[in-house]
């Protein structure tokens, strides 16, 4: 019924679309497109003031942007000028415009709905400041639990009471529940029996409400009487796009509907649409994998898009939260194309990040030095032959004892609507904006007893068995606050840096007493031809034909002060240099060529360009790092490389280098006779 209703509603709005498309009077970055959506661009490529763009709303040609990190609502005018519009909020999420130019904001961290007057003055519209709970009735005494979604229609304000898993309605000074009972998934003819899982974004479609049911990976549709059905999502065929029932969403966070009835959905990695075709079909408009890329719409990438706003001219504005940008899906030259190099330049350098917080370890006492068991860039898994599946270690493993309390390293608040992942497994983890913590039994001790801490909101099976955990958006943790206890992995896997801009934690986080005065160890140096045929070496000498291209593979590892002698760690960077027989560098090799560097984690697709067959590492088994030093790999990308032997030399010395992040360095030579 609801799918039929959606199609009928869509057809009824098409007649009005021609009028709505003529209503744009913008210029500059809001100019009207004259072509179909074809590109993704950036609205403010040079501005880094917005920490976490989350919600978007237009009022005329002014775009309002909520910043969950700073507690600010920004105004971007038609000329591209950005200014603070409202300050002093806690963790503002989605925004809606009211009938008289006022804005309504779901302030998740404050558990309230705020009203922002046209002059920027902020007041509490519903809820009790700083108090979470659930209560209907007069708006001033009603209670919410970190609401995220909001929508306005004809005098009624709709709210996603996200962590109560309910949809609320505010009208004439009263709050009531429209739909939702306990956490779960259930369509129902009555709102009181319907179930949601972390509902966020809202949009109206005719007299119905569309809901981004984030935890269920679905788009739901709710009638005025609370009747709830699934519009799209929930398919399990492994194909994201497709007919409504068979399509999949990863983590939908916001919804917007254009003048023609097309529904746009901000999903975890990109923007989806329902209704752009004659049949009811879910399709990916832009973004199919996480990251950043402006330009052609098919190749574009996003990183947790959380908010949408549509211009009457057809432009789709996107709050690309974890990239810290406002992006535009458009058909004309509006905004700017931000290059990958310029985007990378926006990222905070590890040394600057390190200065933003005092040093401590994730345990008690905070200054007690701990053993490091794994560093960024190490192989995980095993490569016995080329093409085997393996991946890069993306953090820093800090050893602790089973059941020991793991603590926050710096002050941070939760911004992701679903920040906890892989609950109940050994990889249970929580992601803050700048740090991630893995292998922690969050919010509970080794006996599964929960902490007396309301920030940890557990879901049970009706008895005492815990089935899940959410930490609400806006929950604030100070450095030293308990996050949980170590599980059987016996260490904290610490990820440093924002998602998509991770850094080497040893360079980015202060750890009191951490030191490394030990040189790396290079165990072997091997040479291969282009086809991976091994080149015979003996007594550190080899014979190779002039002009031949050679691959370099070294087996090496690092150690740190205070670690057990058996502990082998990965290197920070590796490289090589060519010298003559007298030890003088050849032209172009005056300094070592550092070819492999782990300042930031490379994409896992490049693991075979860093590690040669025979490499292996993990929680069990042997640790062997066989680095392909002739390839070029760093956080920005990777490519295959070779050493081309000079044609005017009878003999050269190939010197390889292995260095750790503290500046210790080892080298090894092999003499190559060229014929």
XYZ file of C-alpha atoms in Angstrom:
675
model
C 0.000 0.000 0.000
C 2.681 2.508 1.009
C 4.764 1.897 -2.101
C 1.692 2.533 -4.222
C 0.964 5.636 -2.172
C 4.529 6.851 -2.701
C 4.247 6.515 -6.471
C 0.897 8.276 -6.489
C 2.266 11.075 -4.308
C 5.269 11.411 -6.596
C 3.043 11.746 -9.668
C 0.925 14.386 -7.926
C 3.969 16.552 -7.185
C 5.392 16.501 -10.694
C 2.848 19.047 -11.922
C 4.139 21.563 -9.390
C 7.798 21.016 -10.172
C 7.884 23.368 -13.141
C 6.767 26.249 -10.923
C 9.217 25.372 -8.148
C 12.147 25.213 -10.545
C 11.650 28.868 -11.480
C 11.832 30.057 -7.893
C 15.647 30.090 -7.536
C 17.024 33.617 -7.533
C 20.529 32.648 -6.408
C 23.839 33.480 -8.029
C 27.456 32.607 -7.433
C 27.712 29.129 -5.913
C 23.910 28.782 -6.022
C 23.459 29.409 -9.742
C 20.807 27.362 -11.525
C 22.047 24.286 -13.363
C 21.079 23.954 -17.008
C 22.077 20.306 -17.325
C 21.420 17.015 -15.495
C 23.411 16.283 -12.355
C 26.861 15.321 -13.551
C 29.511 16.494 -11.083
C 30.335 16.697 -7.397
C 31.947 19.936 -6.234
C 32.911 21.585 -2.960
C 31.187 24.700 -1.642
C 33.959 25.954 0.670
C 37.225 24.361 -0.470
C 39.512 26.748 1.388
C 37.604 27.160 4.646
C 38.430 24.829 7.555
C 36.319 26.471 10.266
C 33.486 23.920 10.160
C 34.532 20.945 12.280
C 31.686 18.534 11.541
C 29.016 19.655 9.064
C 25.956 17.541 9.866
C 22.591 19.195 9.175
C 21.703 21.482 6.267
C 18.714 23.726 5.586
C 17.985 26.518 3.129
C 16.204 29.731 3.978
C 15.931 31.481 0.651
C 19.442 31.507 -0.745
C 21.117 31.226 2.661
C 22.365 27.760 3.560
C 22.508 26.922 7.268
C 24.996 24.296 8.427
C 25.065 22.665 11.848
C 28.515 21.920 13.230
C 28.317 19.148 15.809
C 31.922 19.515 16.839
C 31.855 23.214 17.768
C 28.175 23.551 18.709
C 27.640 26.208 16.052
C 25.149 26.839 13.258
C 26.834 28.568 10.326
C 25.278 30.649 7.553
C 26.609 30.460 4.001
C 25.170 33.175 1.788
C 24.739 33.169 -1.973
C 28.076 34.902 -2.543
C 29.931 32.134 -0.684
C 30.578 34.118 2.523
C 30.515 32.020 5.710
C 29.652 33.410 9.148
C 28.611 32.152 12.564
C 24.840 32.442 12.853
C 24.078 30.794 16.208
C 26.494 29.641 18.896
C 26.349 27.983 22.293
C 24.604 24.801 21.199
C 25.914 21.447 22.381
C 25.857 19.009 19.447
C 23.452 20.364 16.820
C 22.264 17.800 14.302
C 19.545 18.202 11.666
C 17.866 21.540 10.951
C 14.418 22.534 9.657
C 13.011 25.915 8.660
C 9.745 27.020 10.239
C 6.896 29.101 8.855
C 8.285 32.518 9.783
C 11.959 32.139 8.975
C 12.930 30.584 12.299
C 15.061 27.442 12.397
C 14.558 24.358 14.536
C 17.565 22.260 15.506
C 17.779 18.853 17.138
C 20.512 19.482 19.724
C 21.538 15.890 20.370
C 24.079 16.494 23.120
C 21.643 18.650 25.085
C 18.643 16.295 24.542
C 16.516 19.211 23.400
C 14.947 20.835 20.373
C 16.237 24.380 19.978
C 14.584 27.280 18.183
C 16.782 29.846 16.445
C 15.150 33.176 15.711
C 15.887 34.987 12.419
C 18.430 37.124 14.299
C 20.290 34.035 15.636
C 18.927 34.028 19.199
C 18.656 30.483 20.588
C 15.952 29.205 22.954
C 14.797 25.749 24.079
C 11.647 24.805 22.150
C 11.079 21.361 23.693
C 12.802 19.137 26.193
C 14.724 19.816 29.370
C 18.233 21.124 28.894
C 20.880 18.504 29.666
C 18.379 15.842 30.772
C 17.728 12.685 28.766
C 14.685 10.460 29.095
C 11.288 9.850 27.557
C 8.191 11.855 28.391
C 5.265 13.174 26.381
C 3.181 16.200 27.370
C 3.896 19.917 27.553
C 6.971 20.785 25.475
C 8.755 22.472 28.386
C 8.727 19.301 30.509
C 8.969 16.689 27.754
C 12.061 14.509 27.569
C 14.125 13.249 24.640
C 17.172 11.020 24.290
C 19.718 12.666 21.978
C 17.300 13.492 19.113
C 18.913 13.801 15.672
C 16.263 14.154 12.948
C 13.795 16.994 12.485
C 11.250 18.096 9.879
C 8.668 20.890 9.696
C 5.350 20.769 7.885
C 2.280 22.956 8.183
C 2.689 23.955 11.829
C 3.907 20.562 12.984
C 7.459 19.669 13.989
C 8.482 16.034 13.620
C 11.418 14.691 15.634
C 13.450 11.504 15.472
C 13.948 10.740 19.138
C 16.893 8.689 18.052
C 17.974 6.700 21.096
C 14.433 6.233 22.338
C 13.748 4.711 18.888
C 10.597 6.767 18.524
C 9.116 9.421 16.285
C 7.715 12.385 18.185
C 5.402 15.198 17.131
C 5.440 18.722 18.553
C 2.372 20.836 17.908
C 0.632 23.633 19.796
C 3.081 23.349 22.673
C 2.611 19.625 23.273
C 4.756 16.586 22.506
C 3.291 13.201 21.626
C 4.655 9.948 20.257
C 3.668 9.155 16.690
C 5.340 5.756 16.273
C 7.905 3.492 17.878
C 8.118 1.172 20.842
C 11.406 -0.557 21.685
C 14.535 -1.040 19.615
C 14.119 -3.406 16.686
C 12.426 -3.693 13.344
C 8.710 -4.078 12.859
C 6.188 -2.587 10.467
C 2.760 -2.165 11.993
C -0.745 -0.832 11.427
C -0.406 0.982 14.753
C 2.367 3.365 15.730
C 2.649 1.918 19.222
C 3.683 -1.477 17.813
C 6.141 -0.213 15.205
C 9.847 -0.659 15.907
C 12.834 1.372 14.778
C 16.567 1.132 15.357
C 18.280 4.500 15.784
C 16.060 6.581 13.471
C 17.707 9.797 12.278
C 16.808 11.856 9.188
C 13.222 12.869 8.425
C 11.385 14.314 5.424
C 7.728 14.821 4.592
C 6.129 13.351 1.485
C 2.588 14.580 1.143
C 0.927 13.792 4.461
C 3.438 11.072 5.252
C 6.769 11.052 6.994
C 9.878 9.397 5.569
C 12.385 8.093 8.107
C 16.044 7.143 7.731
C 15.989 4.081 9.973
C 19.747 4.064 10.412
C 20.306 0.940 12.479
C 17.948 -1.121 10.321
C 19.408 0.108 7.035
C 15.970 1.004 5.685
C 13.813 3.905 4.600
C 10.492 3.756 6.451
C 7.248 5.599 5.743
C 4.840 6.621 8.493
C 1.271 7.819 8.122
C -0.401 10.539 10.175
C -1.967 7.874 12.414
C 1.389 6.150 13.025
C 0.934 3.283 10.598
C 4.448 2.254 9.602
C 5.803 0.380 6.592
C 9.109 -0.060 4.822
C 9.546 1.951 1.653
C 12.954 0.601 0.661
C 15.866 -1.417 1.964
C 16.390 -4.659 3.774
C 17.405 -6.679 0.754
C 20.010 -9.364 1.347
C 21.093 -10.133 -2.197
C 24.344 -8.213 -1.781
C 23.418 -5.604 -4.381
C 22.867 -2.073 -3.025
C 20.836 -0.800 -5.989
C 17.637 -2.366 -7.241
C 13.901 -2.493 -6.747
C 12.617 -1.140 -3.437
C 12.414 -4.374 -1.471
C 15.668 -5.807 -2.806
C 17.907 -2.766 -2.427
C 20.334 -2.308 0.440
C 21.315 0.702 2.498
C 24.396 0.711 4.668
C 23.669 3.451 7.209
C 21.112 6.000 5.983
C 21.279 9.235 8.001
C 19.239 11.863 6.157
C 16.413 12.135 3.619
C 15.255 14.931 1.331
C 12.479 15.043 -1.266
C 12.635 17.266 -4.346
C 9.805 19.032 -6.152
C 9.234 16.049 -8.421
C 8.942 13.571 -5.551
C 12.399 12.053 -5.930
C 13.705 10.889 -2.576
C 17.413 11.438 -1.871
C 19.094 9.491 0.922
C 22.472 10.228 2.529
C 23.919 6.754 3.046
C 27.221 5.809 4.710
C 29.402 6.210 1.616
C 27.293 8.166 -0.854
C 24.000 9.577 -2.024
C 21.159 7.306 -3.103
C 17.892 8.170 -4.830
C 14.429 6.643 -5.171
C 12.115 7.700 -7.963
C 14.410 9.139 -10.629
C 13.151 6.423 -12.970
C 9.626 5.589 -14.045
C 9.690 2.465 -11.874
C 10.322 2.558 -8.116
C 14.047 1.879 -8.040
C 16.889 2.620 -5.620
C 20.030 3.846 -7.349
C 23.353 5.315 -6.316
C 23.646 8.891 -7.549
C 27.177 9.611 -6.346
C 29.722 7.833 -4.194
C 30.197 4.079 -3.997
C 33.134 3.845 -1.596
C 34.371 5.904 1.326
C 36.933 8.641 0.755
C 37.115 11.985 -0.993
C 36.939 12.843 -4.687
C 35.371 15.742 -6.514
C 34.606 15.699 -10.214
C 32.627 13.263 -12.340
C 29.565 12.071 -10.462
C 30.281 8.367 -11.009
C 33.775 8.602 -9.531
C 32.939 10.874 -6.575
C 33.573 9.766 -3.007
C 32.109 10.841 0.336
C 32.894 10.080 3.984
C 29.761 9.712 6.139
C 27.431 12.168 4.426
C 24.935 13.145 7.116
C 22.817 16.005 5.846
C 21.000 16.958 2.641
C 19.427 20.162 1.369
C 17.892 20.648 -2.067
C 17.755 23.835 -4.086
C 14.674 24.362 -6.248
C 17.072 24.435 -9.213
C 17.961 20.772 -8.625
C 21.333 21.074 -6.881
C 21.821 18.594 -4.030
C 23.873 19.982 -1.152
C 25.546 17.384 1.071
C 27.052 17.710 4.547
C 30.054 15.418 4.062
C 30.667 15.051 7.780
C 33.901 13.141 8.166
C 35.525 14.996 5.284
C 34.544 18.256 7.013
C 33.068 19.688 3.811
C 29.853 20.825 2.195
C 29.629 19.224 -1.237
C 27.320 19.983 -4.170
C 25.929 17.503 -6.659
C 25.244 19.687 -9.649
C 25.144 20.015 -13.416
C 27.050 23.256 -13.817
C 30.212 24.985 -12.642
C 29.022 25.875 -9.140
C 31.383 25.725 -6.203
C 34.853 24.411 -7.030
C 36.562 21.147 -7.849
C 38.815 20.380 -4.885
C 41.775 18.281 -5.972
C 42.980 15.325 -3.946
C 46.231 17.183 -3.258
C 44.393 20.260 -1.971
C 42.121 18.082 0.118
C 45.138 16.316 1.649
C 46.665 19.709 2.471
C 43.598 20.510 4.625
C 44.365 17.613 6.937
C 46.035 18.299 10.247
C 49.654 17.181 10.376
C 50.564 14.597 13.051
C 52.875 17.052 14.846
C 50.094 19.645 15.078
C 47.577 17.039 16.244
C 50.019 15.914 18.918
C 50.052 19.388 20.463
C 46.287 19.532 20.940
C 46.140 17.336 24.059
C 48.354 16.328 27.003
C 50.044 12.949 26.850
C 48.741 9.818 28.550
C 48.413 6.077 28.052
C 44.945 4.481 27.801
C 45.286 2.882 31.240
C 45.861 3.797 34.892
C 48.246 5.258 35.876
C 48.285 7.404 32.718
C 52.041 8.033 32.806
C 53.134 4.414 33.187
C 54.920 3.244 30.050
C 53.350 0.268 28.265
C 54.599 -2.196 25.677
C 53.810 -1.555 22.014
C 52.739 -4.742 20.226
C 51.921 -3.470 16.745
C 52.417 -0.353 14.639
C 50.678 1.235 11.689
C 51.262 -0.374 8.300
C 52.166 -3.861 9.483
C 50.737 -6.718 7.455
C 47.894 -8.649 9.010
C 47.196 -12.050 7.575
C 49.606 -13.948 5.376
C 50.882 -13.787 1.822
C 52.134 -17.190 0.700
C 51.781 -16.315 -2.962
C 50.956 -13.189 -4.885
C 47.229 -12.406 -4.726
C 46.623 -13.792 -1.229
C 44.286 -11.783 0.993
C 45.925 -9.652 3.668
C 45.478 -6.144 5.033
C 47.291 -3.280 6.736
C 47.263 -2.753 10.479
C 45.764 0.739 10.850
C 46.577 1.600 14.440
C 48.828 1.143 17.432
C 48.530 -1.886 19.722
C 49.174 -0.985 23.373
C 49.511 -4.007 25.658
C 47.424 -4.362 28.823
C 46.046 -7.159 30.949
C 42.813 -9.065 30.427
C 39.986 -7.202 32.134
C 42.072 -4.068 32.710
C 40.150 -0.810 32.370
C 40.777 1.038 29.123
C 40.433 4.812 29.276
C 40.012 7.741 26.908
C 43.297 9.300 25.835
C 41.890 12.788 25.217
C 38.701 14.816 25.611
C 36.202 14.005 22.853
C 32.514 13.622 22.200
C 30.748 11.031 20.106
C 29.509 12.360 16.760
C 28.566 9.282 14.746
C 24.927 8.251 15.275
C 26.168 4.665 15.534
C 29.662 4.901 16.988
C 29.899 1.354 18.394
C 30.649 -1.494 16.015
C 31.184 -5.277 16.151
C 29.595 -5.519 19.581
C 30.213 -8.785 21.400
C 33.204 -9.778 19.257
C 36.918 -9.477 19.984
C 36.901 -6.471 17.613
C 34.299 -4.515 19.564
C 35.151 -0.845 19.100
C 34.058 2.760 19.428
C 34.894 5.621 17.061
C 35.304 9.183 18.255
C 35.965 11.979 15.746
C 39.736 11.889 16.245
C 40.451 8.536 17.904
C 39.187 4.985 17.691
C 39.490 2.252 20.343
C 39.306 -1.442 19.412
C 39.282 -4.731 21.404
C 37.406 -3.200 24.346
C 34.436 -4.645 26.205
C 32.725 -1.261 26.169
C 30.890 -0.024 29.256
C 31.282 -3.261 31.218
C 33.790 -5.313 33.185
C 35.244 -8.735 32.451
C 32.186 -10.372 34.012
C 29.817 -8.420 31.716
C 28.622 -6.236 34.592
C 27.696 -2.868 33.118
C 29.175 0.405 34.319
C 26.907 2.771 36.190
C 27.266 5.307 33.371
C 24.259 6.589 31.361
C 26.448 7.277 28.350
C 26.462 3.533 27.685
C 22.963 2.589 26.580
C 22.598 -1.189 26.420
C 19.926 -3.231 24.713
C 18.918 -6.473 26.408
C 16.824 -9.453 25.340
C 14.193 -8.630 27.945
C 16.171 -10.378 30.642
C 19.738 -9.815 31.701
C 21.461 -10.800 28.474
C 23.017 -7.841 26.657
C 22.337 -7.761 22.926
C 23.782 -4.424 21.884
C 25.159 -1.053 22.888
C 24.815 2.510 21.690
C 26.696 5.579 22.861
C 24.560 8.553 21.812
C 25.714 11.325 19.545
C 26.873 14.167 21.766
C 28.056 11.968 24.670
C 31.203 13.636 26.010
C 34.205 11.808 27.485
C 37.112 13.423 29.269
C 40.646 12.063 29.110
C 40.860 9.282 31.673
C 37.160 8.374 31.597
C 36.605 4.620 31.548
C 35.610 3.233 28.157
C 35.474 -0.422 29.154
C 37.771 -3.353 29.845
C 40.205 -5.312 27.689
C 38.903 -8.489 26.113
C 40.949 -11.581 25.257
C 43.093 -9.627 22.762
C 44.801 -8.044 25.820
C 45.542 -4.704 24.199
C 43.996 -1.446 23.048
C 44.179 -0.987 19.299
C 44.322 2.809 19.068
C 43.447 4.529 15.798
C 44.717 8.112 15.581
C 43.150 10.764 13.390
C 39.738 11.304 11.809
C 38.210 8.574 9.683
C 39.774 8.829 6.235
C 42.695 10.893 7.578
C 44.239 8.418 10.020
C 47.814 9.038 11.144
C 50.652 7.089 12.654
C 49.755 7.218 16.354
C 53.399 7.291 17.446
C 53.731 10.607 15.602
C 50.309 12.010 16.518
C 49.707 11.104 20.191
C 51.843 11.789 23.257
C 52.803 8.673 25.227
C 54.864 9.529 28.336
C 58.166 7.693 28.409
C 57.759 6.047 25.007
C 61.205 5.656 23.488
C 63.131 3.776 20.862
C 66.931 3.812 20.871
C 67.306 0.507 19.032
C 68.208 0.364 15.347
C 65.959 -1.675 13.048
C 67.204 -5.064 11.894
C 67.580 -5.973 8.213
C 67.760 -9.755 8.058
C 68.045 -10.253 4.313
C 68.197 -8.453 0.977
C 66.887 -10.214 -2.138
C 66.644 -9.186 -5.769
C 64.084 -10.277 -8.360
C 63.543 -9.636 -12.045
C 60.348 -8.183 -13.521
C 58.670 -11.616 -13.616
C 59.543 -12.297 -9.985
C 62.329 -14.650 -10.892
C 64.861 -14.668 -8.093
C 68.298 -13.265 -8.962
C 71.138 -15.314 -7.546
C 73.207 -13.530 -4.892
C 76.232 -14.770 -2.978
C 78.499 -12.989 -0.507
C 76.427 -9.818 -1.010
C 77.168 -9.806 -4.738
C 75.035 -10.278 -7.831
C 75.446 -10.204 -11.621
C 72.725 -8.405 -13.559
C 72.436 -7.368 -17.174
C 72.869 -3.679 -17.976
C 69.554 -1.816 -18.285
C 67.570 -4.565 -16.569
C 64.777 -3.536 -14.195
C 65.117 -5.071 -10.750
C 62.823 -5.532 -7.767
C 64.217 -5.121 -4.236
C 62.824 -7.117 -1.304
C 64.187 -6.856 2.224
C 63.182 -8.751 5.323
C 63.352 -6.360 8.262
C 61.759 -5.419 11.568
C 61.974 -2.861 14.356
C 62.157 -3.019 18.145
C 61.301 -0.514 20.891
C 62.760 0.193 24.313
C 60.983 -1.759 27.024
C 59.498 -4.329 24.647
C 60.168 -8.025 24.992
C 63.100 -9.076 22.810
C 60.849 -11.372 20.769
C 58.553 -8.506 19.787
C 58.945 -7.613 16.114
C 57.407 -4.361 14.931
C 56.941 -2.922 11.475
C 59.113 -0.171 10.050
C 58.168 3.474 9.538
C 59.900 3.953 6.201
C 62.147 2.099 3.782
C 64.206 3.091 0.775
C 67.353 2.591 -1.246
C 70.318 4.372 -2.820
C 72.730 3.606 -5.690
C 76.456 4.282 -5.222
C 79.623 3.615 -7.174
C 82.220 1.126 -5.970
C 83.969 3.884 -4.023
C 80.812 4.659 -2.057
C 79.875 7.923 -3.782
C 76.176 8.346 -4.699
C 75.262 8.139 -8.373
C 73.570 11.109 -10.017
C 69.983 11.335 -8.816
C 70.780 9.295 -5.711
C 72.541 11.948 -3.643
C 70.086 11.122 -0.860
C 68.257 7.860 -0.147
C 65.019 7.411 -2.057
C 62.408 6.699 0.623
C 59.884 4.626 -1.266
C 57.685 3.076 1.433
C 56.404 5.264 4.253
C 53.739 4.710 6.902
C 52.903 8.246 7.996
C 49.288 7.371 7.145
C 47.717 3.984 6.387
C 47.680 3.038 2.706
C 44.537 1.521 1.224
C 44.297 -2.240 1.752
C 44.197 -2.707 -2.018
C 47.919 -1.877 -1.979
C 49.056 -4.484 0.546
C 50.524 -6.618 -2.268
C 52.640 -3.659 -3.362
C 54.253 -3.390 0.083
C 54.656 -7.004 1.166
C 56.198 -9.828 -0.846
C 55.207 -13.504 -0.557
C 56.399 -14.989 2.711
C 55.124 -12.051 4.770
C 52.847 -12.777 7.707
C 51.751 -11.269 11.008
C 48.854 -11.439 13.417
C 47.747 -12.357 16.911
C 49.247 -15.833 16.510
C 51.970 -17.405 14.402
C 55.256 -15.968 13.168
C 55.916 -12.378 12.207
C 57.753 -11.824 8.921
C 57.900 -8.479 7.132
C 59.241 -8.793 3.554
C 59.064 -5.286 2.108
C 59.119 -4.551 -1.633
C 61.385 -1.525 -1.413
C 61.453 -0.861 -5.160
C 57.702 -0.013 -5.109
C 56.427 3.388 -4.037
C 53.766 3.324 -1.333
C 52.508 5.908 1.171
C 49.219 7.169 2.537
C 48.552 9.011 -0.705
C 48.715 6.019 -3.010
C 50.919 3.324 -4.448
C 52.515 2.205 -7.681
C 54.801 -0.540 -8.827
C 58.446 0.431 -9.216
C 61.792 -0.978 -10.303
C 65.446 -0.122 -10.057
C 66.861 0.341 -13.539
C 70.559 -0.420 -13.581
C 72.779 2.189 -15.271
C 74.334 1.233 -18.595
C 77.632 3.079 -18.108
C 78.797 1.321 -14.954
C 80.511 -2.026 -14.569
C 79.662 -2.237 -10.908
C 77.381 -0.412 -8.483
C 76.490 -0.707 -4.830
C 72.826 -0.988 -3.923
C 72.234 0.197 -0.366
C 68.849 -0.385 1.300
C 67.563 1.478 4.350
C 65.056 0.712 7.107
C 64.079 3.446 9.584
C 61.759 3.725 12.563
C 59.680 6.751 13.497
C 62.234 7.831 16.132
C 64.990 8.293 13.542
C 66.936 5.073 14.120
C 68.165 3.615 10.857
C 69.794 0.447 9.495
C 71.302 -0.234 6.090
C 72.557 -3.159 4.070
C 74.644 -3.242 0.868
C 74.932 -5.558 -2.088
C 77.426 -5.124 -4.942
C 75.994 -5.619 -8.406
C 78.279 -6.455 -11.326
C 76.707 -5.025 -14.469
C 77.325 -6.801 -17.778
